Short mmCIF file of C-alpha atoms in Angstrom, two decimals:
data_model
loop_
_atom_site.label_atom_id
_atom_site.label_comp_id
_atom_site.label_asym_id
_atom_site.label_seq_id
_atom_site.Cartn_x
_atom_site.Cartn_y
_atom_site.Cartn_z
CA MET N 567 7.27 -23.21 8.89
CA GLN N 568 8.25 -21.99 12.33
CA ARG N 569 6.66 -18.83 13.62
CA PRO N 570 8.64 -16.77 16.15
CA HIS N 571 6.88 -15.03 19.05
CA ILE N 572 3.47 -16.51 18.30
CA LYS N 573 0.83 -18.10 20.43
CA PHE N 574 -0.82 -21.12 18.88
CA ASN N 575 -4.55 -21.59 18.75
CA SER N 576 -6.20 -24.94 18.19
CA ILE N 577 -9.00 -24.32 15.73
CA VAL N 578 -11.20 -26.83 14.00
CA LEU N 579 -13.16 -25.37 11.14
CA VAL N 580 -16.15 -26.93 9.45
CA LEU N 581 -16.83 -25.00 6.28
CA LEU N 582 -20.57 -24.82 5.72
CA GLY N 583 -22.72 -23.11 3.15
CA ALA N 584 -22.23 -22.31 -0.47
CA CYS N 585 -18.81 -21.33 -1.78
CA PHE N 586 -18.16 -17.91 -3.17
CA LEU N 587 -19.15 -18.09 -6.85
CA SER N 588 -16.24 -18.19 -9.23
CA SER N 589 -17.64 -15.57 -11.53
CA ILE N 590 -18.27 -11.90 -10.85
CA SER N 591 -20.52 -9.56 -12.72
CA SER N 592 -19.20 -7.05 -15.23
CA TYR N 593 -19.03 -4.56 -12.37
CA GLY N 594 -16.86 -6.87 -10.31
CA ARG N 595 -19.47 -7.62 -7.63
CA GLN N 596 -19.99 -11.14 -6.30
CA SER N 597 -23.39 -12.73 -6.76
CA PRO N 598 -26.01 -11.67 -4.22
CA ASN N 599 -26.78 -15.37 -3.76
CA SER N 600 -23.31 -16.04 -2.37
CA THR N 601 -23.24 -16.78 1.35
CA SER N 602 -19.47 -16.71 1.70
CA PRO N 603 -18.11 -13.25 0.93
CA PRO N 604 -14.35 -13.08 0.36
CA ASN N 605 -11.89 -12.05 3.02
CA ILE N 606 -9.68 -9.09 2.07
CA LEU N 607 -5.96 -8.86 2.86
CA ILE N 608 -4.00 -5.76 1.83
CA ILE N 609 -0.26 -5.90 2.55
CA THR N 610 2.15 -3.03 2.00
CA VAL N 611 5.89 -2.77 2.44
CA ASP N 612 7.84 0.42 3.09
CA ASN N 613 10.05 1.91 0.36
CA VAL N 614 10.84 -1.26 -1.59
CA GLY N 615 11.97 -0.49 -5.13
CA TYR N 616 10.52 -1.73 -8.40
CA GLY N 617 13.65 -3.81 -9.02
CA ASP N 618 14.16 -5.18 -5.50
CA PHE N 619 11.96 -8.27 -5.86
CA SER N 620 12.98 -11.13 -8.11
CA PHE N 621 9.39 -11.56 -9.32
CA MET N 622 9.84 -8.13 -10.91
CA ASN N 623 13.57 -8.27 -11.64
CA GLU N 624 15.27 -11.62 -12.24
CA ALA N 625 18.65 -10.06 -11.40
CA SER N 626 17.61 -9.28 -7.82
CA PRO N 627 19.64 -11.31 -5.29
CA ILE N 628 17.01 -10.98 -2.56
CA LEU N 629 15.46 -14.30 -1.49
CA THR N 630 11.66 -14.12 -1.41
CA PRO N 631 10.33 -17.65 -2.09
CA ASN N 632 6.94 -16.99 -0.48
CA LEU N 633 6.26 -13.84 -2.49
CA ASN N 634 7.42 -15.65 -5.60
CA LYS N 635 4.90 -18.38 -4.77
CA ILE N 636 2.13 -15.78 -4.54
CA ALA N 637 3.24 -14.45 -7.94
CA LYS N 638 2.89 -17.95 -9.43
CA GLN N 639 -0.46 -18.55 -7.76
CA GLY N 640 -1.76 -15.17 -8.88
CA ALA N 641 -0.63 -12.24 -10.99
CA ILE N 642 2.24 -9.76 -11.16
CA LEU N 643 1.20 -6.18 -11.87
CA THR N 644 3.84 -4.41 -13.95
CA ASP N 645 2.00 -1.08 -14.30
CA PHE N 646 0.77 -0.46 -10.77
CA TYR N 647 1.10 3.03 -9.30
CA THR N 648 0.97 4.40 -5.79
CA GLY N 649 -1.03 7.55 -5.12
CA SER N 650 1.99 9.49 -3.87
CA PRO N 651 5.77 9.00 -3.73
CA THR N 652 5.94 9.49 0.05
CA CYS N 653 4.78 7.34 2.97
CA THR N 654 2.06 9.45 4.61
CA ALA N 655 0.32 10.65 1.46
CA SER N 656 0.58 7.20 -0.13
CA ARG N 657 -1.21 5.57 2.83
CA ALA N 658 -3.90 8.23 2.98
CA SER N 659 -4.68 7.84 -0.72
CA LEU N 660 -4.89 4.05 -0.38
CA LEU N 661 -7.28 4.22 2.57
CA THR N 662 -9.51 6.97 1.17
CA GLY N 663 -9.49 6.08 -2.54
CA ARG N 664 -8.81 9.76 -3.22
CA ILE N 665 -5.76 11.60 -4.48
CA PRO N 666 -3.85 13.55 -1.83
CA GLN N 667 -5.05 16.92 -3.12
CA ARG N 668 -8.66 15.86 -2.46
CA ASN N 669 -8.14 14.22 0.93
CA LYS N 670 -5.84 17.12 1.99
CA LEU N 671 -2.97 14.99 3.21
CA ASP N 672 -0.55 15.66 0.37
CA TYR N 673 2.59 15.93 2.50
CA GLN N 674 4.72 13.82 4.81
CA LEU N 675 3.88 14.01 8.51
CA GLY N 676 7.05 14.82 10.41
CA GLY N 677 8.15 14.52 14.02
CA LEU N 678 6.02 13.82 17.05
CA ALA N 679 3.85 16.88 16.49
CA GLY N 680 2.97 15.78 12.97
CA ASN N 681 2.46 12.10 13.64
CA TYR N 682 0.45 12.69 16.81
CA GLY N 683 -1.66 15.42 15.24
CA ILE N 684 -4.92 15.07 13.29
CA GLY N 685 -3.19 14.24 10.00
CA LEU N 686 -5.83 12.94 7.59
CA PRO N 687 -8.93 15.12 8.11
CA GLN N 688 -11.41 13.31 10.30
CA THR N 689 -14.17 13.93 7.76
CA GLU N 690 -12.37 11.56 5.37
CA ILE N 691 -13.89 8.07 5.26
CA ILE N 692 -11.50 5.14 4.97
CA ILE N 693 -11.89 1.54 3.84
CA PRO N 694 -12.94 -0.11 7.14
CA LYS N 695 -15.67 2.50 7.71
CA VAL N 696 -17.05 1.74 4.25
CA LEU N 697 -17.03 -1.99 5.00
CA LYS N 698 -19.27 -1.35 8.00
CA ASN N 699 -21.99 -0.76 5.38
CA SER N 700 -21.58 -4.32 4.11
CA PRO N 701 -24.49 -6.67 4.78
CA HIS N 702 -21.95 -9.39 5.60
CA GLY N 703 -20.65 -8.07 8.92
CA TYR N 704 -16.99 -7.60 8.05
CA GLN N 705 -14.49 -7.46 10.91
CA THR N 706 -11.53 -5.18 10.26
CA GLY N 707 -8.01 -5.06 11.65
CA ALA N 708 -4.91 -2.93 11.01
CA PHE N 709 -1.47 -4.13 12.04
CA GLY N 710 1.63 -2.06 11.32
CA LYS N 711 2.58 1.46 10.31
CA TRP N 712 -0.21 4.07 10.60
CA ASN N 713 1.56 7.39 9.82
CA ILE N 714 -1.56 9.42 8.94
CA GLY N 715 -2.28 11.07 12.31
CA PHE N 716 -2.78 9.74 15.85
CA ALA N 717 -4.65 12.50 17.65
CA PRO N 718 -7.89 11.52 19.40
CA GLY N 719 -10.41 10.84 16.64
CA SER N 720 -7.65 10.03 14.14
CA ARG N 721 -6.56 6.67 15.52
CA PRO N 722 -7.36 3.45 13.63
CA THR N 723 -10.04 2.15 16.01
CA GLU N 724 -11.72 5.55 15.87
CA ARG N 725 -11.83 5.46 12.07
CA GLY N 726 -13.48 2.08 11.51
CA PHE N 727 -10.94 -0.59 12.40
CA ASP N 728 -12.07 -3.05 15.09
CA GLU N 729 -8.51 -3.72 16.20
CA PHE N 730 -5.11 -2.09 15.78
CA LEU N 731 -1.63 -3.11 16.79
CA GLY N 732 1.11 -1.00 15.35
CA ILE N 733 3.11 2.19 15.35
CA ALA N 734 1.67 5.68 15.20
CA SER N 735 4.59 7.20 13.33
CA GLY N 736 6.90 6.07 10.56
CA ASN N 737 10.46 4.82 10.60
CA VAL N 738 10.82 3.55 14.16
CA ASP N 739 13.57 1.23 15.32
CA HIS N 740 12.38 -2.27 14.34
CA PHE N 741 13.27 -3.82 17.72
CA SER N 742 12.60 -1.05 20.25
CA HIS N 743 9.66 0.59 18.41
CA VAL N 744 10.90 4.00 19.51
CA TYR N 745 10.28 7.16 17.50
CA ALA N 746 12.15 10.33 18.51
CA GLY N 747 12.73 9.04 22.02
CA ARG N 748 9.13 7.93 22.57
CA HIS N 749 7.63 4.43 22.58
CA ASP N 750 5.48 4.48 19.48
CA LEU N 751 3.75 1.08 19.67
CA TYR N 752 0.02 0.83 20.47
CA HIS N 753 -2.68 -1.77 20.89
CA ASN N 754 -5.84 0.03 19.88
CA THR N 755 -5.29 3.38 21.67
CA THR N 756 -3.14 2.09 24.53
CA ALA N 757 0.64 2.43 24.47
CA ILE N 758 2.40 -0.93 24.91
CA ASN N 759 6.01 -2.04 25.23
CA ARG N 760 7.12 -5.12 23.28
CA HIS N 761 10.80 -4.25 23.28
CA GLY N 762 12.93 -6.83 21.48
CA GLU N 763 10.19 -8.24 19.24
CA TYR N 764 10.98 -7.57 15.60
CA SER N 765 8.25 -5.34 14.15
CA THR N 766 7.70 -7.45 11.03
CA ASP N 767 6.97 -10.52 13.17
CA LEU N 768 4.95 -8.54 15.69
CA PHE N 769 2.61 -7.16 13.03
CA ALA N 770 2.29 -10.39 11.05
CA ASN N 771 1.58 -12.41 14.19
CA ALA N 772 -1.10 -9.96 15.31
CA ALA N 773 -2.73 -10.26 11.88
CA ILE N 774 -2.62 -14.06 12.07
CA ASP N 775 -4.22 -14.06 15.51
CA PHE N 776 -6.96 -11.71 14.32
CA ILE N 777 -7.64 -13.88 11.26
CA ASN N 778 -7.76 -17.03 13.39
CA GLU N 779 -10.23 -15.42 15.78
CA LYS N 780 -12.59 -14.00 13.16
CA THR N 781 -12.51 -17.15 11.06
CA SER N 782 -13.39 -19.26 14.12
CA GLU N 783 -16.36 -16.92 14.62
CA ASN N 784 -17.36 -17.51 10.97
CA LYS N 785 -17.06 -13.80 10.20
CA PRO N 786 -15.57 -12.34 7.01
CA TRP N 787 -12.65 -10.04 7.64
CA MET N 788 -10.54 -7.32 6.10
CA VAL N 789 -6.93 -6.96 7.26
CA TYR N 790 -4.65 -4.04 6.45
CA LEU N 791 -1.04 -5.09 7.09
CA PRO N 792 1.32 -2.17 6.42
CA PHE N 793 4.82 -3.37 7.37
CA ASP N 794 7.21 -0.62 8.47
CA ALA N 795 10.14 -2.58 7.05
CA PRO N 796 12.47 -2.27 5.30
CA HIS N 797 12.45 1.50 5.90
CA HIS N 798 15.73 2.64 7.49
CA PRO N 799 15.01 3.89 11.04
CA GLY N 800 16.99 7.15 10.94
CA ASP N 801 19.33 8.51 13.60
CA ARG N 802 16.70 10.17 15.79
CA ASN N 803 14.99 6.83 16.43
CA ILE N 804 18.11 4.94 17.51
CA ALA N 805 19.04 4.85 21.19
CA PRO N 806 22.01 7.06 22.17
CA GLY N 807 25.28 5.24 21.61
CA GLU N 808 23.67 2.56 19.44
CA GLU N 809 24.81 2.02 15.85
CA ASN N 810 22.31 2.93 13.14
CA ILE N 811 22.34 -0.01 10.75
CA TRP N 812 19.80 -1.96 8.73
CA LYS N 813 18.23 -4.26 11.32
CA ALA N 814 17.04 -7.78 10.61
CA PRO N 815 16.34 -10.72 12.95
CA ASP N 816 19.06 -13.35 13.25
CA TYR N 817 17.05 -16.03 11.42
CA ALA N 818 16.77 -13.89 8.26
CA PHE N 819 20.53 -14.11 7.65
CA LYS N 820 20.53 -17.92 7.58
CA PRO N 821 19.15 -18.35 4.02
CA TYR N 822 22.18 -16.40 2.80
CA GLY N 823 24.65 -18.35 4.91
CA LEU N 824 25.51 -15.13 6.75
CA SER N 825 26.14 -14.26 10.36
CA PRO N 826 23.87 -11.66 12.03
CA ASP N 827 27.11 -9.72 12.52
CA GLU N 828 27.40 -9.18 8.75
CA ARG N 829 28.53 -5.61 8.08
CA ASP N 830 27.69 -5.18 4.40
CA PRO N 831 24.60 -2.86 4.32
CA LYS N 832 23.34 -4.38 1.08
CA LYS N 833 23.37 -7.87 2.58
CA ARG N 834 21.69 -6.59 5.73
CA PHE N 835 18.97 -4.93 3.64
CA ASN N 836 18.42 -8.18 1.76
CA ALA N 837 17.89 -9.99 5.08
CA ILE N 838 15.23 -7.45 6.12
CA VAL N 839 13.24 -8.12 2.95
CA THR N 840 13.64 -11.86 3.41
CA ALA N 841 12.25 -11.48 6.95
CA ILE N 842 9.17 -9.85 5.41
CA ASP N 843 8.89 -12.74 2.99
CA MET N 844 9.05 -15.24 5.84
CA ALA N 845 6.31 -13.39 7.71
CA VAL N 846 4.12 -13.32 4.60
CA GLY N 847 4.78 -17.04 4.20
CA ARG N 848 3.51 -17.75 7.71
CA LEU N 849 0.44 -15.68 6.97
CA MET N 850 -0.27 -17.55 3.74
CA ASP N 851 0.26 -20.87 5.55
CA SER N 852 -2.33 -19.84 8.13
CA LEU N 853 -4.88 -19.17 5.38
CA ASP N 854 -4.23 -22.68 4.04
CA GLU N 855 -4.52 -24.24 7.50
CA LEU N 856 -7.84 -22.48 8.09
CA GLY N 857 -9.14 -23.58 4.69
CA ILE N 858 -9.85 -20.01 3.56
CA ALA N 859 -7.05 -19.36 1.06
CA ASP N 860 -9.34 -19.77 -1.95
CA ASN N 861 -11.80 -17.28 -0.51
CA THR N 862 -9.28 -14.58 0.36
CA PHE N 863 -8.41 -11.67 -1.92
CA VAL N 864 -4.73 -10.87 -1.31
CA PHE N 865 -3.07 -7.70 -2.60
CA PHE N 866 0.58 -6.84 -1.98
CA TYR N 867 2.52 -3.71 -3.01
CA SER N 868 5.17 -1.19 -1.98
CA ASP N 869 4.01 2.22 -0.74
CA ASN N 870 6.53 4.04 -2.96
CA GLY N 871 9.87 3.48 -4.63
CA ALA N 872 13.29 3.18 -3.03
CA PHE N 873 14.87 6.47 -1.94
CA TYR N 874 17.93 8.10 -3.52
CA PRO N 875 20.29 7.70 -0.52
CA TYR N 876 19.96 3.92 -0.77
CA LEU N 877 20.08 3.26 -4.51
CA ASP N 878 23.49 1.68 -4.08
CA ILE N 879 21.72 -0.85 -1.83
CA GLN N 880 18.26 -1.02 -3.37
CA SER N 881 16.96 -0.96 -6.94
CA ASN N 882 14.23 0.84 -8.85
CA ALA N 883 15.48 -0.74 -12.09
CA PRO N 884 14.64 -0.22 -14.89
CA LEU N 885 12.93 2.97 -13.77
CA ASN N 886 14.37 6.45 -13.38
CA GLY N 887 14.12 8.44 -10.17
CA ALA N 888 13.26 7.42 -6.61
CA GLY N 889 10.88 7.92 -3.72
CA VAL N 890 9.59 11.49 -3.15
CA THR N 891 9.85 12.13 -6.89
CA LEU N 892 7.27 11.77 -9.65
CA TRP N 893 9.71 9.99 -11.90
CA GLU N 894 8.52 6.43 -12.47
CA GLY N 895 10.93 5.20 -9.79
CA GLY N 896 8.94 7.10 -7.17
CA ILE N 897 5.40 6.12 -8.14
CA ARG N 898 5.45 2.86 -10.15
CA VAL N 899 5.80 0.07 -7.62
CA PRO N 900 6.00 -3.74 -7.42
CA ALA N 901 2.61 -5.37 -6.86
CA LEU N 902 0.98 -8.81 -6.66
CA VAL N 903 -2.59 -10.08 -6.46
CA ARG N 904 -3.84 -13.55 -5.55
CA TRP N 905 -7.44 -14.72 -5.53
CA PRO N 906 -7.59 -18.43 -6.49
CA GLY N 907 -10.21 -19.25 -9.08
CA LYS N 908 -10.84 -15.58 -9.87
CA VAL N 909 -7.38 -14.21 -10.71
CA LYS N 910 -5.59 -16.50 -13.16
CA ALA N 911 -2.46 -18.17 -11.85
CA ASN N 912 0.98 -17.26 -13.18
CA GLU N 913 -0.33 -14.19 -15.00
CA THR N 914 1.27 -10.84 -15.76
CA ILE N 915 -1.08 -7.88 -15.87
CA ASP N 916 0.28 -4.84 -17.67
CA THR N 917 -2.90 -2.76 -17.47
CA ARG N 918 -2.44 0.52 -15.59
CA LEU N 919 -3.98 0.53 -12.09
CA TRP N 920 -3.18 2.37 -8.87
CA SER N 921 -3.46 2.07 -5.11
CA LEU N 922 -6.60 4.22 -4.91
CA ASP N 923 -8.46 1.42 -6.70
CA LEU N 924 -8.27 -0.78 -3.61
CA MET N 925 -11.04 1.20 -1.91
CA GLN N 926 -13.30 0.36 -4.83
CA ALA N 927 -12.16 -3.27 -4.84
CA ALA N 928 -12.90 -3.66 -1.13
CA ALA N 929 -16.34 -2.06 -1.44
CA ASN N 930 -17.25 -4.30 -4.37
CA LEU N 931 -15.98 -7.46 -2.70
CA ALA N 932 -17.91 -6.67 0.49
CA GLU N 933 -21.01 -5.45 -1.38
CA ALA N 934 -20.76 -2.18 0.54
CA GLU N 935 -22.05 1.12 -0.75
CA LEU N 936 -19.63 4.03 -1.02
CA PRO N 937 -20.59 7.42 0.40
CA GLN N 938 -22.22 9.58 -2.25
CA ASP N 939 -21.09 12.96 -0.94
CA ARG N 940 -17.53 12.90 -2.27
CA TYR N 941 -15.53 12.12 -5.40
CA TYR N 942 -13.40 8.98 -5.64
CA ASP N 943 -10.37 8.91 -7.91
CA GLY N 944 -10.02 5.14 -7.63
CA ARG N 945 -11.92 2.82 -9.95
CA ASN N 946 -12.99 -0.79 -9.61
CA PRO N 947 -9.94 -2.90 -10.62
CA LEU N 948 -11.65 -6.30 -10.31
CA PRO N 949 -12.62 -6.64 -14.01
CA VAL N 950 -8.95 -6.13 -14.93
CA LEU N 951 -7.62 -8.40 -12.18
CA THR N 952 -10.03 -11.22 -13.04
CA GLY N 953 -9.38 -10.99 -16.78
CA ALA N 954 -12.80 -9.64 -17.76
CA THR N 955 -11.06 -6.76 -19.55
CA LYS N 956 -7.57 -5.59 -20.39
CA HIS N 957 -8.56 -1.94 -20.53
CA SER N 958 -7.57 0.36 -17.70
CA PRO N 959 -10.47 2.00 -15.85
CA HIS N 960 -8.40 5.20 -15.85
CA ALA N 961 -8.32 7.52 -18.83
CA SER N 962 -5.51 9.39 -17.11
CA MET N 963 -3.68 9.60 -13.78
CA PHE N 964 -2.89 12.89 -12.04
CA PHE N 965 0.03 13.42 -9.63
CA LYS N 966 1.33 16.39 -7.63
CA TYR N 967 3.93 16.42 -4.88
CA LYS N 968 6.01 19.31 -3.51
CA GLY N 969 5.81 21.34 -6.70
CA GLN N 970 6.35 18.32 -8.94
CA GLU N 971 3.56 17.58 -11.41
CA ALA N 972 2.75 14.69 -13.73
CA LEU N 973 -0.06 13.23 -15.78
CA ILE N 974 -0.15 9.87 -17.55
CA TRP N 975 -2.50 9.27 -20.47
CA GLY N 976 -2.19 6.22 -22.68
CA ASP N 977 1.44 5.53 -23.50
CA TYR N 978 2.52 9.07 -22.64
CA LYS N 979 3.49 10.98 -19.52
CA ILE N 980 4.13 14.68 -18.97
CA PHE N 981 6.28 15.52 -15.97
CA ARG N 982 8.07 18.51 -14.48
CA GLU N 983 9.96 18.92 -11.25
CA SER N 984 8.60 22.43 -10.76
CA ASN N 985 5.61 24.25 -12.24
CA GLU N 986 8.05 26.93 -13.31
CA GLU N 987 9.77 24.47 -15.66
CA PRO N 988 8.57 23.32 -19.08
CA TRP N 989 6.96 19.91 -19.31
CA LYS N 990 8.98 16.84 -20.18
CA LEU N 991 7.25 14.23 -22.33
CA PHE N 992 7.95 10.50 -22.30
CA ASN N 993 6.53 7.50 -24.13
CA LEU N 994 6.41 4.98 -21.28
CA GLN N 995 5.64 2.08 -23.60
CA GLU N 996 8.88 2.59 -25.52
CA ASP N 997 10.95 4.32 -22.83
CA ILE N 998 10.13 2.95 -19.37
CA GLY N 999 13.35 4.52 -18.04
CA GLU N 1000 12.28 8.05 -19.07
CA THR N 1001 15.54 8.78 -20.85
CA ASN N 1002 14.20 10.34 -24.05
CA ASP N 1003 12.35 13.64 -23.58
CA LEU N 1004 10.01 14.10 -26.56
CA ALA N 1005 8.63 17.50 -25.56
CA GLU N 1006 10.42 19.54 -28.24
CA LYS N 1007 9.54 17.06 -30.97
CA ARG N 1008 5.90 16.63 -29.97
CA PRO N 1009 4.53 19.91 -28.54
CA ASP N 1010 1.11 18.80 -29.74
CA LEU N 1011 1.15 15.87 -27.34
CA VAL N 1012 2.40 18.03 -24.48
CA LYS N 1013 -0.56 20.36 -25.03
CA LYS N 1014 -2.96 17.44 -25.31
CA LEU N 1015 -1.88 15.98 -21.94
CA GLU N 1016 -1.70 19.39 -20.29
CA GLU N 1017 -5.43 19.93 -20.87
CA PRO N 1018 -6.67 17.11 -18.58
CA PHE N 1019 -4.03 18.11 -16.03
CA LYS N 1020 -5.41 21.66 -15.90
CA LEU N 1021 -8.98 20.36 -15.87
CA THR N 1022 -8.25 18.08 -12.90
CA GLU N 1023 -6.62 20.98 -11.04
CA ALA N 1024 -9.71 23.11 -11.66
CA GLU N 1025 -12.03 20.32 -10.51
CA ILE N 1026 -10.07 19.87 -7.28
CA LYS N 1027 -10.18 23.61 -6.59
CA SER N 1028 -13.93 23.61 -7.18
CA ASP N 1029 -14.44 20.57 -4.93
CA LEU N 1030 -12.45 22.12 -2.10
CA GLU N 1031 -14.39 25.36 -2.36
CA ARG N 1032 -17.70 23.48 -2.33
CA GLU N 1033 -16.55 21.55 0.74
CA ARG N 1034 -15.58 24.80 2.45
CA LEU N 1035 -19.12 26.07 1.96
CA THR N 1036 -20.78 22.73 2.79
CA PRO N 1037 -18.35 20.70 4.92
CA TYR N 1038 -18.41 16.93 5.00
CA THR N 1039 -19.24 15.33 8.30
CA SER N 1040 -17.47 12.27 9.62
CA ASN N 1041 -20.87 10.60 9.99
CA ASN N 1042 -21.36 10.41 6.22
CA ASN N 1043 -21.27 6.69 5.48
#
């Protein structure tokens, strides 16, 4: 598979030592006798809907052969949730393992002031900082969309990542990497200009180079690869006089037999997603070439659902709602996991998990201790992913965003678009599209689900008050 804009390294690997044991304990940790801890690769895409990928929705016309291959080699997660229906808060909850109300970034950072401000409080500890506690010497890299604050002290290499190449803000132009008239692309903390290189390729290639380097040094690694595509760039990030259209590289139109001059926005969107698939394919090929595919935990998901303005182009089917809402279409997202020999191939996992669990997964895989001075909402998902249990580690899941509120417990979900409205009640097992409100028929269930919602709210309030009196320090690790 050809790789655009990539420098080639000649690497000869001799794999020595014992292989990572195929079994994990009931707590999901690898054996302490293992001398080859797994690499960790977390890939996110930006605003892809539940029904956009053919591995989730057979009717999807988007060509993603490499992601489909991962689905066959691993497992599809049908009941995977993101921590928030918007980009910033979703990323912060992934990286902290804490719901937005606890980590205090429960809103979308906007404009240059927001994106170049502190964003996620600097007392919050994120995944790479936790992995520094691992006895295995993990090397960590982030390549892509940051979007949780870029003030001094808030930048990726100041929060635990050894290397960063990516954008500080959100929906930049994919070729110019400009946000609100400012070059938004950085290597570590230095602004760089790679005008003309497609962001998907730029980020994937940086990740591949990092993986090549750390593997040649015989060091385990964790890579966070948050693509900014296929997010639409928005008018303020397009150069004056330039047309604001879905932008894909020329080669991504070829699988469809289309010209890069194609005008249909749906077809252009499809090409953007296919470009992501091609980049992921190159990344997976590199793991094979390095001989480390079997010892790499790969997790792929979308940060939130497709947005309302584009539902004639994208799909959240069969879910209701869209991004920035707490309908299922905003928070239930497509997801894949691959870990050969540990996660069964060609599996479908319908146990409820969410993005906050990846902090716990990373800590367990790396045998790193989590800080003990804060509460984590994520739970270890490895027993579910490896088939040790089919039971969710979550009794319930709590969501709040811009006045919207929701709680999921068992088959049921309560939801309201404002706390001044009565609760709606849905049976998600029987009504995944949330079309049949059961609240009037089952007030007993509404009350039953409302209790843990109120309890969680009270716990958060108590935690924040305790933190106000005894603040965390960023050195807690």
